[in-house]
Each structure stands twice: as structure tokens, then as C-alpha cells.
Amino acid sequence: MNEMTITNAQYTTTDNTTIKCEIGGIRMQVPTDPSNRHYDEIKKQVDAGTLTIADAD
Amino acid sequence: MSKARQLADNGAGGQNKNLVINGSMAIHQRGGTITLANGAVTYTLDRMCFFKSHAGTNTVEQSTDAPVGFLNSLKVTTTVADASVAAGDRVAMIYRMEGLDAAKLEFGSSSAKTITISFYVKSSITGTHGGAVGNGSDNRAYPFTYTISDANTWERKTITVAGDTTGTWAVTNARSLQVCWGLGVGSTYSGSAGAWEAADRNSASGATTGVLTTANATWFITGIQIEAESFATPFAPKSFAEDLIDCQRYYFKFLEGDDKEIGVGWYFSSSHASFMFRYPTTMRATPTGIDETGTGYYTLFRNGGSDAFNSVTFENGSTEQFSAFNNSEMSGTAGQAGIVRGTNASSKIEFDAEI
């Protein structure tokens, strides 16, 4: 029950510790912590093939 | 009896028995009236979230309409009704308890404790209302009902539930026991009241959907208590400061508005400024950083001048702090330091470690 609309996902830095994205239209920066509910949902959507995380600039 | 006297009397039962944080609805860090997102979880007053999936519109706000002994309540208003409730439609308020707090209930074992949920509720919709206790995996549920006898009148309700001896109940920092109050739930997420089942439920079969289907319907709640007892005891209030710091384990607004300090900043290079955020308490998990962005929303004041920038990039977060930088809009001298501030009425930094 944590459905989220996630778009424009991209790693913030090359160490891949944080992902910048929009969740429900709001700019957020999500740490790659498995206990973080936003990261948990990002991971589910990536695993399902519905979301791709771009490399850091 | 005065509110002050009632507040004092409410403390008689001890302060640690209530497993709910912000049960008195005193803390609303996000502030304002919040419109529930569709098809998603929306956090509103601290620790209180909603799941909404229907064609209408609901708003949530903190209210000063409260029963004797309380200063605040949570108010839901249906601003646009959904006249036809499909099987999968639902809107429910949910209290999600962290496993570290729920562990003492020993759910999922033969030692599972009986719990009693009590709360004050008031609604324009009378009749049988529903809700459900469930686990964090959304595959165990105990639907319940309660009756609102008189419209727009505060009433205290109690629900006693025998602890679930099966199922998976987190005892870590993950989502564990949760209580839903259904405000209009279709058949898919409604089950038979009074028994545990292996299902995802937000309400009980036969409960009213009137809050969802009636324009301008209202539903208020406060004084929520969950305790390991087979009966309800008086609500055990915490101080405002205690509730606030407990809430900040899950959500924390670092700043909002103009001329609000972030802290010391320095130029790592001429085009890269670094600074950091330290939280007031250890958060449940490394939080999501949220920055409101716009022209000149943040400024590094240094060397008798200022260097404005529009956004914050977070890196290397933990449950204690988050480092941050901007390397796209800065212009300074490597090694110089100064003070970083929010410099626009709309500047805002938030950290979210909700479950």
C-alpha cells in the first residue's frame, strides 16, 4: 500500500548513495537505504521494469 | 469539567502505556490543509497517513474542535463526493507502528497480547463505521466496527482485539502493526468484523461509505490510544515536546521561510559549496531529503557578500545527518566559509523517514 508515481529518477552522485526523482510531482532525493519507504518503492519499480535510474551526470 | 482539569485527570494512568505517537493530534509539522493524493499514501498530521483511491476529493487538516481534555483533532472533509463506490475504491486513515514499538505486543507468536484501541470520534455521518487492524505486509487483518450514534457529537469508542498468533509482524524499524479507520471502503478491502484473516483490509463489510459518498461530510478523530490491555484506560497524554521529538523520528521540517538558518557552509572549490543538516533526533531510517527550489531560495553569506543558489543536493545521508552541496550555481573562493540561509518565503527543507 505504498503506491507512488515516480519519474525522472537519476543517481545524484557517482557513488550512487542518493537518487533524485519526482514522487507524486514533488522533487525528492532518496537515499539507497532499504528501510526508506521511497527507496523500497523505487527498487520495486526498477525490479518490475517500470522505472529506470539514470547514471549521475 | 474544564479542559485543564480533564488533561490533568487523563495523566492518572501513566504515560508509557500508549503505543500511539501524536494520538492527541497536537503535532502538525507539515501544516495547512492537505489534499489527499489519489492512488497513493499521503502523510498529514504527524504519524497519520491516508490511502485514497477513488474519484472524489478529501482534505485533511488540524482542527481545534476537540472533546473535553484535548486541544486538537484531525479533521477530514469530503470536498468532492464519489457517489458510486467501486469494489476497489477506498479512503482510510492509517496509523503505522514501527516494529521496534510493536514488538512488546508479541504478535505472530503464541504469547500475542490482547490490545485495546480507544479514540474520540465525531462525524456528520451516523451509523456503523468500520476499520481494521493489520500487519505491515498487508496480509493479516482484523476488521472491526464502531457506531456513531449522534451526528456531529464527540463520542469515545473502544475496540478490543485478541493478539494475532500467526502471520509476520516486524520487530525491526520496519512497518508493523497498523490500524485503519475506513471512511469509505469498497468490498475488495472490507472483511467480516471480529476475526483475523489472511487479507488486506481497511474496513469491515457493511460499514458505511457515507463519508466518501456525501459532499461536505466531515469526520474528526483524536485521543487515539493503543494499549496492551483487554479494556480501555483513560488517554495518557504526553507533553507537546515529547510528542514532537517522537514525531521527528519520522518527519522533520528543518526550515520554512525567509531568513532561516541552515548552518555553516564553505567553498570546497570556487564553484562547489558544501554544508550539512543535523537532525534533532535519530531518525527511523536514512530520510528522503526534500528541498523547495526556486531562484535565490538559498544563500551562502561570506566575506562581506552573498552567493545565492536555487536548490540543494543531498549526499551521504544517515539516520543522524545529511551532507549537502550545490555545484552548479556557486561562485566563491575555495576555503572561504560563511552561513547558509533560506532566503525566500517559499524556502523549505524537509526530511521524511515515515514508514
PDB file of N, CA and C in Angstrom, chain B residues 19-111:
ATOM      1  N   LEU B  19       0.835   3.270  22.827  1.00  0.00           N
ATOM      2  CA  LEU B  19       1.798   2.989  21.773  1.00  0.00           C
ATOM      3  C   LEU B  19       1.673   3.950  20.587  1.00  0.00           C
ATOM      4  N   VAL B  20       0.723   4.867  20.661  1.00  0.00           N
ATOM      5  CA  VAL B  20       0.498   5.802  19.546  1.00  0.00           C
ATOM      6  C   VAL B  20       1.274   7.094  19.787  1.00  0.00           C
ATOM      7  N   ILE B  21       1.967   7.544  18.757  1.00  0.00           N
ATOM      8  CA  ILE B  21       2.653   8.844  18.784  1.00  0.00           C
ATOM      9  C   ILE B  21       1.710   9.888  18.185  1.00  0.00           C
ATOM     10  N   ASN B  22       1.548  10.996  18.876  1.00  0.00           N
ATOM     11  CA  ASN B  22       0.687  12.102  18.425  1.00  0.00           C
ATOM     12  C   ASN B  22      -0.790  11.715  18.426  1.00  0.00           C
ATOM     13  N   GLY B  23      -1.168  10.868  19.367  1.00  0.00           N
ATOM     14  CA  GLY B  23      -2.575  10.468  19.460  1.00  0.00           C
ATOM     15  C   GLY B  23      -3.501  11.639  19.757  1.00  0.00           C
ATOM     16  N   SER B  24      -2.965  12.701  20.338  1.00  0.00           N
ATOM     17  CA  SER B  24      -3.791  13.875  20.651  1.00  0.00           C
ATOM     18  C   SER B  24      -3.854  14.864  19.496  1.00  0.00           C
ATOM     19  N   MET B  25      -3.201  14.537  18.377  1.00  0.00           N
ATOM     20  CA  MET B  25      -3.221  15.360  17.151  1.00  0.00           C
ATOM     21  C   MET B  25      -2.673  16.769  17.384  1.00  0.00           C
ATOM     22  N   ALA B  26      -1.776  16.889  18.354  1.00  0.00           N
ATOM     23  CA  ALA B  26      -1.223  18.210  18.662  1.00  0.00           C
ATOM     24  C   ALA B  26      -0.136  18.634  17.668  1.00  0.00           C
ATOM     25  N   ILE B  27       0.510  17.653  17.014  1.00  0.00           N
ATOM     26  CA  ILE B  27       1.661  17.960  16.164  1.00  0.00           C
ATOM     27  C   ILE B  27       1.241  17.909  14.687  1.00  0.00           C
ATOM     28  N   HIS B  28       1.513  19.010  13.995  1.00  0.00           N
ATOM     29  CA  HIS B  28       1.209  19.088  12.558  1.00  0.00           C
ATOM     30  C   HIS B  28       2.348  19.874  11.894  1.00  0.00           C
ATOM     31  N   GLN B  29       3.516  19.225  11.789  1.00  0.00           N
ATOM     32  CA  GLN B  29       4.680  19.917  11.245  1.00  0.00           C
ATOM     33  C   GLN B  29       4.483  20.334   9.791  1.00  0.00           C
ATOM     34  N   ARG B  30       3.808  19.499   9.010  1.00  0.00           N
ATOM     35  CA  ARG B  30       3.629  19.833   7.588  1.00  0.00           C
ATOM     36  C   ARG B  30       2.752  21.065   7.439  1.00  0.00           C
ATOM     37  N   GLY B  31       1.769  21.204   8.297  1.00  0.00           N
ATOM     38  CA  GLY B  31       0.946  22.391   8.358  1.00  0.00           C
ATOM     39  C   GLY B  31      -0.104  22.503   7.258  1.00  0.00           C
ATOM     40  N   GLY B  32      -1.102  23.331   7.503  1.00  0.00           N
ATOM     41  CA  GLY B  32      -2.100  23.652   6.492  1.00  0.00           C
ATOM     42  C   GLY B  32      -3.110  22.554   6.233  1.00  0.00           C
ATOM     43  N   THR B  33      -3.907  22.776   5.206  1.00  0.00           N
ATOM     44  CA  THR B  33      -4.899  21.798   4.760  1.00  0.00           C
ATOM     45  C   THR B  33      -4.295  20.989   3.625  1.00  0.00           C
ATOM     46  N   ILE B  34      -4.333  19.684   3.757  1.00  0.00           N
ATOM     47  CA  ILE B  34      -3.662  18.799   2.809  1.00  0.00           C
ATOM     48  C   ILE B  34      -4.720  18.048   2.001  1.00  0.00           C
ATOM     49  N   THR B  35      -4.610  18.123   0.684  1.00  0.00           N
ATOM     50  CA  THR B  35      -5.500  17.359  -0.192  1.00  0.00           C
ATOM     51  C   THR B  35      -4.881  15.997  -0.441  1.00  0.00           C
ATOM     52  N   LEU B  36      -5.645  14.937  -0.194  1.00  0.00           N
ATOM     53  CA  LEU B  36      -5.101  13.594  -0.327  1.00  0.00           C
ATOM     54  C   LEU B  36      -4.817  13.277  -1.791  1.00  0.00           C
ATOM     55  N   ALA B  37      -3.614  12.748  -2.039  1.00  0.00           N
ATOM     56  CA  ALA B  37      -3.264  12.308  -3.395  1.00  0.00           C
ATOM     57  C   ALA B  37      -4.092  11.075  -3.743  1.00  0.00           C
ATOM     58  N   ASN B  38      -4.317  10.867  -5.021  1.00  0.00           N
ATOM     59  CA  ASN B  38      -5.098   9.691  -5.436  1.00  0.00           C
ATOM     60  C   ASN B  38      -4.182   8.536  -5.786  1.00  0.00           C
ATOM     61  N   GLY B  39      -4.541   7.348  -5.321  1.00  0.00           N
ATOM     62  CA  GLY B  39      -3.747   6.165  -5.603  1.00  0.00           C
ATOM     63  C   GLY B  39      -2.421   6.146  -4.879  1.00  0.00           C
ATOM     64  N   ALA B  40      -2.345   6.804  -3.747  1.00  0.00           N
ATOM     65  CA  ALA B  40      -1.068   6.914  -3.043  1.00  0.00           C
ATOM     66  C   ALA B  40      -1.305   7.161  -1.561  1.00  0.00           C
ATOM     67  N   VAL B  41      -0.239   6.943  -0.785  1.00  0.00           N
ATOM     68  CA  VAL B  41      -0.259   7.278   0.641  1.00  0.00           C
ATOM     69  C   VAL B  41       0.095   8.748   0.795  1.00  0.00           C
ATOM     70  N   THR B  42      -0.675   9.459   1.612  1.00  0.00           N
ATOM     71  CA  THR B  42      -0.375  10.858   1.921  1.00  0.00           C
ATOM     72  C   THR B  42      -0.244  11.001   3.428  1.00  0.00           C
ATOM     73  N   TYR B  43       0.898  11.536   3.880  1.00  0.00           N
ATOM     74  CA  TYR B  43       1.044  11.841   5.309  1.00  0.00           C
ATOM     75  C   TYR B  43       0.464  13.216   5.581  1.00  0.00           C
ATOM     76  N   THR B  44      -0.228  13.355   6.709  1.00  0.00           N
ATOM     77  CA  THR B  44      -0.947  14.590   7.033  1.00  0.00           C
ATOM     78  C   THR B  44      -0.443  15.106   8.379  1.00  0.00           C
ATOM     79  N   LEU B  45      -1.305  15.126   9.406  1.00  0.00           N
ATOM     80  CA  LEU B  45      -0.790  15.418  10.733  1.00  0.00           C
ATOM     81  C   LEU B  45       0.265  14.358  11.050  1.00  0.00           C
ATOM     82  N   ASP B  46       1.198  14.700  11.941  1.00  0.00           N
ATOM     83  CA  ASP B  46       2.324  13.797  12.162  1.00  0.00           C
ATOM     84  C   ASP B  46       1.859  12.396  12.540  1.00  0.00           C
ATOM     85  N   ARG B  47       2.463  11.412  11.862  1.00  0.00           N
ATOM     86  CA  ARG B  47       2.270   9.975  12.053  1.00  0.00           C
ATOM     87  C   ARG B  47       0.924   9.479  11.495  1.00  0.00           C
ATOM     88  N   MET B  48       0.095  10.360  10.993  1.00  0.00           N
ATOM     89  CA  MET B  48      -1.223   9.954  10.497  1.00  0.00           C
ATOM     90  C   MET B  48      -1.215  10.015   8.969  1.00  0.00           C
ATOM     91  N   CYS B  49      -1.347   8.855   8.324  1.00  0.00           N
ATOM     92  CA  CYS B  49      -1.376   8.856   6.868  1.00  0.00           C
ATOM     93  C   CYS B  49      -2.718   8.336   6.366  1.00  0.00           C
ATOM     94  N   PHE B  50      -2.938   8.574   5.094  1.00  0.00           N
ATOM     95  CA  PHE B  50      -4.171   8.134   4.445  1.00  0.00           C
ATOM     96  C   PHE B  50      -3.802   7.409   3.158  1.00  0.00           C
ATOM     97  N   PHE B  51      -4.613   6.426   2.800  1.00  0.00           N
ATOM     98  CA  PHE B  51      -4.569   5.890   1.446  1.00  0.00           C
ATOM     99  C   PHE B  51      -5.899   6.206   0.803  1.00  0.00           C
ATOM    100  N   LYS B  52      -5.829   6.844  -0.369  1.00  0.00           N
ATOM    101  CA  LYS B  52      -7.052   7.227  -1.077  1.00  0.00           C
ATOM    102  C   LYS B  52      -6.994   6.726  -2.504  1.00  0.00           C
ATOM    103  N   SER B  53      -8.031   6.074  -2.921  1.00  0.00           N
ATOM    104  CA  SER B  53      -8.155   5.665  -4.315  1.00  0.00           C
ATOM    105  C   SER B  53      -9.628   5.686  -4.689  1.00  0.00           C
ATOM    106  N   HIS B  54     -10.089   6.835  -5.111  1.00  0.00           N
ATOM    107  CA  HIS B  54     -11.472   6.988  -5.573  1.00  0.00           C
ATOM    108  C   HIS B  54     -11.585   8.298  -6.342  1.00  0.00           C
ATOM    109  N   ALA B  55     -12.731   8.523  -6.962  1.00  0.00           N
ATOM    110  CA  ALA B  55     -12.860   9.650  -7.886  1.00  0.00           C
ATOM    111  C   ALA B  55     -13.119  10.977  -7.192  1.00  0.00           C
ATOM    112  N   GLY B  56     -13.420  10.959  -5.917  1.00  0.00           N
ATOM    113  CA  GLY B  56     -13.717  12.200  -5.215  1.00  0.00           C
ATOM    114  C   GLY B  56     -12.469  12.866  -4.663  1.00  0.00           C
ATOM    115  N   THR B  57     -12.689  13.843  -3.780  1.00  0.00           N
ATOM    116  CA  THR B  57     -11.579  14.590  -3.184  1.00  0.00           C
ATOM    117  C   THR B  57     -11.802  14.712  -1.680  1.00  0.00           C
ATOM    118  N   ASN B  58     -10.719  14.471  -0.934  1.00  0.00           N
ATOM    119  CA  ASN B  58     -10.772  14.619   0.518  1.00  0.00           C
ATOM    120  C   ASN B  58      -9.632  15.526   0.970  1.00  0.00           C
ATOM    121  N   THR B  59      -9.908  16.351   1.962  1.00  0.00           N
ATOM    122  CA  THR B  59      -8.861  17.168   2.570  1.00  0.00           C
ATOM    123  C   THR B  59      -8.730  16.816   4.045  1.00  0.00           C
ATOM    124  N   VAL B  60      -7.534  17.059   4.566  1.00  0.00           N
ATOM    125  CA  VAL B  60      -7.247  16.768   5.974  1.00  0.00           C
ATOM    126  C   VAL B  60      -6.572  17.989   6.585  1.00  0.00           C
ATOM    127  N   GLU B  61      -6.992  18.334   7.786  1.00  0.00           N
ATOM    128  CA  GLU B  61      -6.395  19.475   8.482  1.00  0.00           C
ATOM    129  C   GLU B  61      -6.429  19.242   9.979  1.00  0.00           C
ATOM    130  N   GLN B  62      -5.618  20.022  10.694  1.00  0.00           N
ATOM    131  CA  GLN B  62      -5.682  20.023  12.144  1.00  0.00           C
ATOM    132  C   GLN B  62      -6.799  20.958  12.571  1.00  0.00           C
ATOM    133  N   SER B  63      -7.595  20.511  13.536  1.00  0.00           N
ATOM    134  CA  SER B  63      -8.732  21.306  13.986  1.00  0.00           C
ATOM    135  C   SER B  63      -8.609  21.582  15.485  1.00  0.00           C
ATOM    136  N   THR B  64      -9.191  22.684  15.911  1.00  0.00           N
ATOM    137  CA  THR B  64      -9.298  22.960  17.350  1.00  0.00           C
ATOM    138  C   THR B  64     -10.630  22.488  17.898  1.00  0.00           C
ATOM    139  N   ASP B  65     -11.427  21.855  17.065  1.00  0.00           N
ATOM    140  CA  ASP B  65     -12.667  21.214  17.523  1.00  0.00           C
ATOM    141  C   ASP B  65     -12.260  19.901  18.178  1.00  0.00           C
ATOM    142  N   ALA B  66     -12.398  19.816  19.487  1.00  0.00           N
ATOM    143  CA  ALA B  66     -11.907  18.640  20.199  1.00  0.00           C
ATOM    144  C   ALA B  66     -12.765  18.390  21.436  1.00  0.00           C
ATOM    145  N   PRO B  67     -12.814  17.148  21.892  1.00  0.00           N
ATOM    146  CA  PRO B  67     -13.589  16.858  23.105  1.00  0.00           C
ATOM    147  C   PRO B  67     -12.893  17.429  24.339  1.00  0.00           C
ATOM    148  N   VAL B  68     -13.611  17.487  25.439  1.00  0.00           N
ATOM    149  CA  VAL B  68     -13.034  17.984  26.692  1.00  0.00           C
ATOM    150  C   VAL B  68     -11.769  17.193  27.017  1.00  0.00           C
ATOM    151  N   GLY B  69     -10.700  17.909  27.346  1.00  0.00           N
ATOM    152  CA  GLY B  69      -9.437  17.243  27.659  1.00  0.00           C
ATOM    153  C   GLY B  69      -8.440  17.272  26.529  1.00  0.00           C
ATOM    154  N   PHE B  70      -8.863  17.735  25.371  1.00  0.00           N
ATOM    155  CA  PHE B  70      -7.980  17.788  24.197  1.00  0.00           C
ATOM    156  C   PHE B  70      -8.053  19.181  23.559  1.00  0.00           C
ATOM    157  N   LEU B  71      -6.954  19.550  22.919  1.00  0.00           N
ATOM    158  CA  LEU B  71      -6.900  20.848  22.258  1.00  0.00           C
ATOM    159  C   LEU B  71      -7.089  20.731  20.754  1.00  0.00           C
ATOM    160  N   ASN B  72      -6.825  19.546  20.201  1.00  0.00           N
ATOM    161  CA  ASN B  72      -6.832  19.391  18.738  1.00  0.00           C
ATOM    162  C   ASN B  72      -7.471  18.080  18.322  1.00  0.00           C
ATOM    163  N   SER B  73      -7.855  18.060  17.067  1.00  0.00           N
ATOM    164  CA  SER B  73      -8.281  16.818  16.424  1.00  0.00           C
ATOM    165  C   SER B  73      -7.821  16.848  14.971  1.00  0.00           C
ATOM    166  N   LEU B  74      -7.940  15.712  14.319  1.00  0.00           N
ATOM    167  CA  LEU B  74      -7.703  15.618  12.868  1.00  0.00           C
ATOM    168  C   LEU B  74      -9.064  15.652  12.197  1.00  0.00           C
ATOM    169  N   LYS B  75      -9.218  16.516  11.205  1.00  0.00           N
ATOM    170  CA  LYS B  75     -10.492  16.673  10.521  1.00  0.00           C
ATOM    171  C   LYS B  75     -10.363  16.277   9.056  1.00  0.00           C
ATOM    172  N   VAL B  76     -11.258  15.413   8.619  1.00  0.00           N
ATOM    173  CA  VAL B  76     -11.351  15.036   7.207  1.00  0.00           C
ATOM    174  C   VAL B  76     -12.624  15.647   6.636  1.00  0.00           C
ATOM    175  N   THR B  77     -12.502  16.240   5.462  1.00  0.00           N
ATOM    176  CA  THR B  77     -13.676  16.778   4.771  1.00  0.00           C
ATOM    177  C   THR B  77     -13.728  16.200   3.362  1.00  0.00           C
ATOM    178  N   THR B  78     -14.885  15.738   2.958  1.00  0.00           N
ATOM    179  CA  THR B  78     -15.069  15.302   1.573  1.00  0.00           C
ATOM    180  C   THR B  78     -15.510  16.515   0.763  1.00  0.00           C
ATOM    181  N   THR B  79     -14.577  17.055   0.008  1.00  0.00           N
ATOM    182  CA  THR B  79     -14.900  18.264  -0.764  1.00  0.00           C
ATOM    183  C   THR B  79     -15.567  17.925  -2.093  1.00  0.00           C
ATOM    184  N   VAL B  80     -15.228  16.744  -2.626  1.00  0.00           N
ATOM    185  CA  VAL B  80     -15.925  16.242  -3.814  1.00  0.00           C
ATOM    186  C   VAL B  80     -16.299  14.792  -3.534  1.00  0.00           C
ATOM    187  N   ALA B  81     -17.569  14.496  -3.517  1.00  0.00           N
ATOM    188  CA  ALA B  81     -18.027  13.150  -3.197  1.00  0.00           C
ATOM    189  C   ALA B  81     -17.840  12.195  -4.375  1.00  0.00           C
ATOM    190  N   ASP B  82     -17.714  10.917  -4.039  1.00  0.00           N
ATOM    191  CA  ASP B  82     -17.700   9.863  -5.051  1.00  0.00           C
ATOM    192  C   ASP B  82     -18.989   9.074  -4.850  1.00  0.00           C
ATOM    193  N   ALA B  83     -19.962   9.345  -5.683  1.00  0.00           N
ATOM    194  CA  ALA B  83     -21.300   8.801  -5.454  1.00  0.00           C
ATOM    195  C   ALA B  83     -21.366   7.295  -5.592  1.00  0.00           C
ATOM    196  N   SER B  84     -20.454   6.725  -6.368  1.00  0.00           N
ATOM    197  CA  SER B  84     -20.507   5.283  -6.612  1.00  0.00           C
ATOM    198  C   SER B  84     -19.200   4.644  -6.147  1.00  0.00           C
ATOM    199  N   VAL B  85     -19.278   3.837  -5.097  1.00  0.00           N
ATOM    200  CA  VAL B  85     -18.081   3.223  -4.522  1.00  0.00           C
ATOM    201  C   VAL B  85     -17.840   1.867  -5.193  1.00  0.00           C
ATOM    202  N   ALA B  86     -16.807   1.806  -6.034  1.00  0.00           N
ATOM    203  CA  ALA B  86     -16.464   0.548  -6.697  1.00  0.00           C
ATOM    204  C   ALA B  86     -15.771  -0.380  -5.705  1.00  0.00           C
ATOM    205  N   ALA B  87     -15.656  -1.652  -6.087  1.00  0.00           N
ATOM    206  CA  ALA B  87     -15.083  -2.648  -5.175  1.00  0.00           C
ATOM    207  C   ALA B  87     -13.697  -2.245  -4.683  1.00  0.00           C
ATOM    208  N   GLY B  88     -12.906  -1.669  -5.554  1.00  0.00           N
ATOM    209  CA  GLY B  88     -11.532  -1.333  -5.179  1.00  0.00           C
ATOM    210  C   GLY B  88     -11.339   0.077  -4.660  1.00  0.00           C
ATOM    211  N   ASP B  89     -12.420   0.833  -4.564  1.00  0.00           N
ATOM    212  CA  ASP B  89     -12.302   2.206  -4.052  1.00  0.00           C
ATOM    213  C   ASP B  89     -12.069   2.189  -2.541  1.00  0.00           C
ATOM    214  N   ARG B  90     -11.352   3.176  -2.073  1.00  0.00           N
ATOM    215  CA  ARG B  90     -11.174   3.282  -0.617  1.00  0.00           C
ATOM    216  C   ARG B  90     -10.533   4.610  -0.250  1.00  0.00           C
ATOM    217  N   VAL B  91     -10.879   5.035   0.941  1.00  0.00           N
ATOM    218  CA  VAL B  91     -10.135   6.108   1.596  1.00  0.00           C
ATOM    219  C   VAL B  91     -10.143   5.752   3.076  1.00  0.00           C
ATOM    220  N   ALA B  92      -8.943   5.713   3.649  1.00  0.00           N
ATOM    221  CA  ALA B  92      -8.808   5.280   5.038  1.00  0.00           C
ATOM    222  C   ALA B  92      -7.672   6.030   5.700  1.00  0.00           C
ATOM    223  N   MET B  93      -7.869   6.348   6.983  1.00  0.00           N
ATOM    224  CA  MET B  93      -6.761   6.875   7.776  1.00  0.00           C
ATOM    225  C   MET B  93      -6.023   5.693   8.384  1.00  0.00           C
ATOM    226  N   ILE B  94      -4.693   5.789   8.400  1.00  0.00           N
ATOM    227  CA  ILE B  94      -3.882   4.665   8.870  1.00  0.00           C
ATOM    228  C   ILE B  94      -2.845   5.164   9.872  1.00  0.00           C
ATOM    229  N   TYR B  95      -2.757   4.472  11.002  1.00  0.00           N
ATOM    230  CA  TYR B  95      -1.640   4.689  11.925  1.00  0.00           C
ATOM    231  C   TYR B  95      -0.692   3.507  11.773  1.00  0.00           C
ATOM    232  N   ARG B  96       0.531   3.771  11.322  1.00  0.00           N
ATOM    233  CA  ARG B  96       1.517   2.712  11.091  1.00  0.00           C
ATOM    234  C   ARG B  96       2.535   2.713  12.230  1.00  0.00           C
ATOM    235  N   MET B  97       2.605   1.610  12.939  1.00  0.00           N
ATOM    236  CA  MET B  97       3.511   1.496  14.074  1.00  0.00           C
ATOM    237  C   MET B  97       4.813   0.823  13.655  1.00  0.00           C
ATOM    238  N   GLU B  98       5.920   1.389  14.123  1.00  0.00           N
ATOM    239  CA  GLU B  98       7.238   0.802  13.851  1.00  0.00           C
ATOM    240  C   GLU B  98       7.385  -0.500  14.646  1.00  0.00           C
ATOM    241  N   GLY B  99       8.050  -1.487  14.051  1.00  0.00           N
ATOM    242  CA  GLY B  99       8.205  -2.787  14.691  1.00  0.00           C
ATOM    243  C   GLY B  99       8.890  -2.724  16.042  1.00  0.00           C
ATOM    244  N   LEU B 100       9.819  -1.785  16.207  1.00  0.00           N
ATOM    245  CA  LEU B 100      10.515  -1.666  17.489  1.00  0.00           C
ATOM    246  C   LEU B 100       9.544  -1.298  18.607  1.00  0.00           C
ATOM    247  N   ASP B 101       8.451  -0.618  18.261  1.00  0.00           N
ATOM    248  CA  ASP B 101       7.436  -0.271  19.260  1.00  0.00           C
ATOM    249  C   ASP B 101       6.388  -1.373  19.408  1.00  0.00           C
ATOM    250  N   ALA B 102       6.100  -2.070  18.313  1.00  0.00           N
ATOM    251  CA  ALA B 102       5.076  -3.113  18.340  1.00  0.00           C
ATOM    252  C   ALA B 102       5.595  -4.420  18.940  1.00  0.00           C
ATOM    253  N   ALA B 103       6.910  -4.554  19.056  1.00  0.00           N
ATOM    254  CA  ALA B 103       7.499  -5.832  19.479  1.00  0.00           C
ATOM    255  C   ALA B 103       6.945  -6.318  20.805  1.00  0.00           C
ATOM    256  N   LYS B 104       6.659  -5.384  21.708  1.00  0.00           N
ATOM    257  CA  LYS B 104       6.210  -5.777  23.044  1.00  0.00           C
ATOM    258  C   LYS B 104       4.853  -6.483  23.008  1.00  0.00           C
ATOM    259  N   LEU B 105       4.133  -6.346  21.920  1.00  0.00           N
ATOM    260  CA  LEU B 105       2.819  -6.995  21.801  1.00  0.00           C
ATOM    261  C   LEU B 105       2.943  -8.468  21.420  1.00  0.00           C
ATOM    262  N   GLU B 106       4.120  -8.864  20.931  1.00  0.00           N
ATOM    263  CA  GLU B 106       4.435 -10.271  20.615  1.00  0.00           C
ATOM    264  C   GLU B 106       3.449 -10.893  19.629  1.00  0.00           C
ATOM    265  N   PHE B 107       2.908 -10.073  18.718  1.00  0.00           N
ATOM    266  CA  PHE B 107       2.042 -10.615  17.674  1.00  0.00           C
ATOM    267  C   PHE B 107       2.846 -11.602  16.813  1.00  0.00           C
ATOM    268  N   GLY B 108       2.146 -12.578  16.264  1.00  0.00           N
ATOM    269  CA  GLY B 108       2.807 -13.597  15.466  1.00  0.00           C
ATOM    270  C   GLY B 108       3.368 -14.717  16.309  1.00  0.00           C
ATOM    271  N   SER B 109       3.070 -14.727  17.602  1.00  0.00           N
ATOM    272  CA  SER B 109       3.530 -15.801  18.489  1.00  0.00           C
ATOM    273  C   SER B 109       2.385 -16.223  19.394  1.00  0.00           C
ATOM    274  N   SER B 110       2.575 -17.337  20.080  1.00  0.00           N
ATOM    275  CA  SER B 110       1.529 -17.827  20.988  1.00  0.00           C
ATOM    276  C   SER B 110       1.357 -16.906  22.197  1.00  0.00           C
ATOM    277  N   SER B 111       2.310 -15.981  22.375  1.00  0.00           N
ATOM    278  CA  SER B 111       2.234 -15.042  23.501  1.00  0.00           C
ATOM    279  C   SER B 111       1.595 -13.709  23.114  1.00  0.00           C
TER     280      SER B 111
END
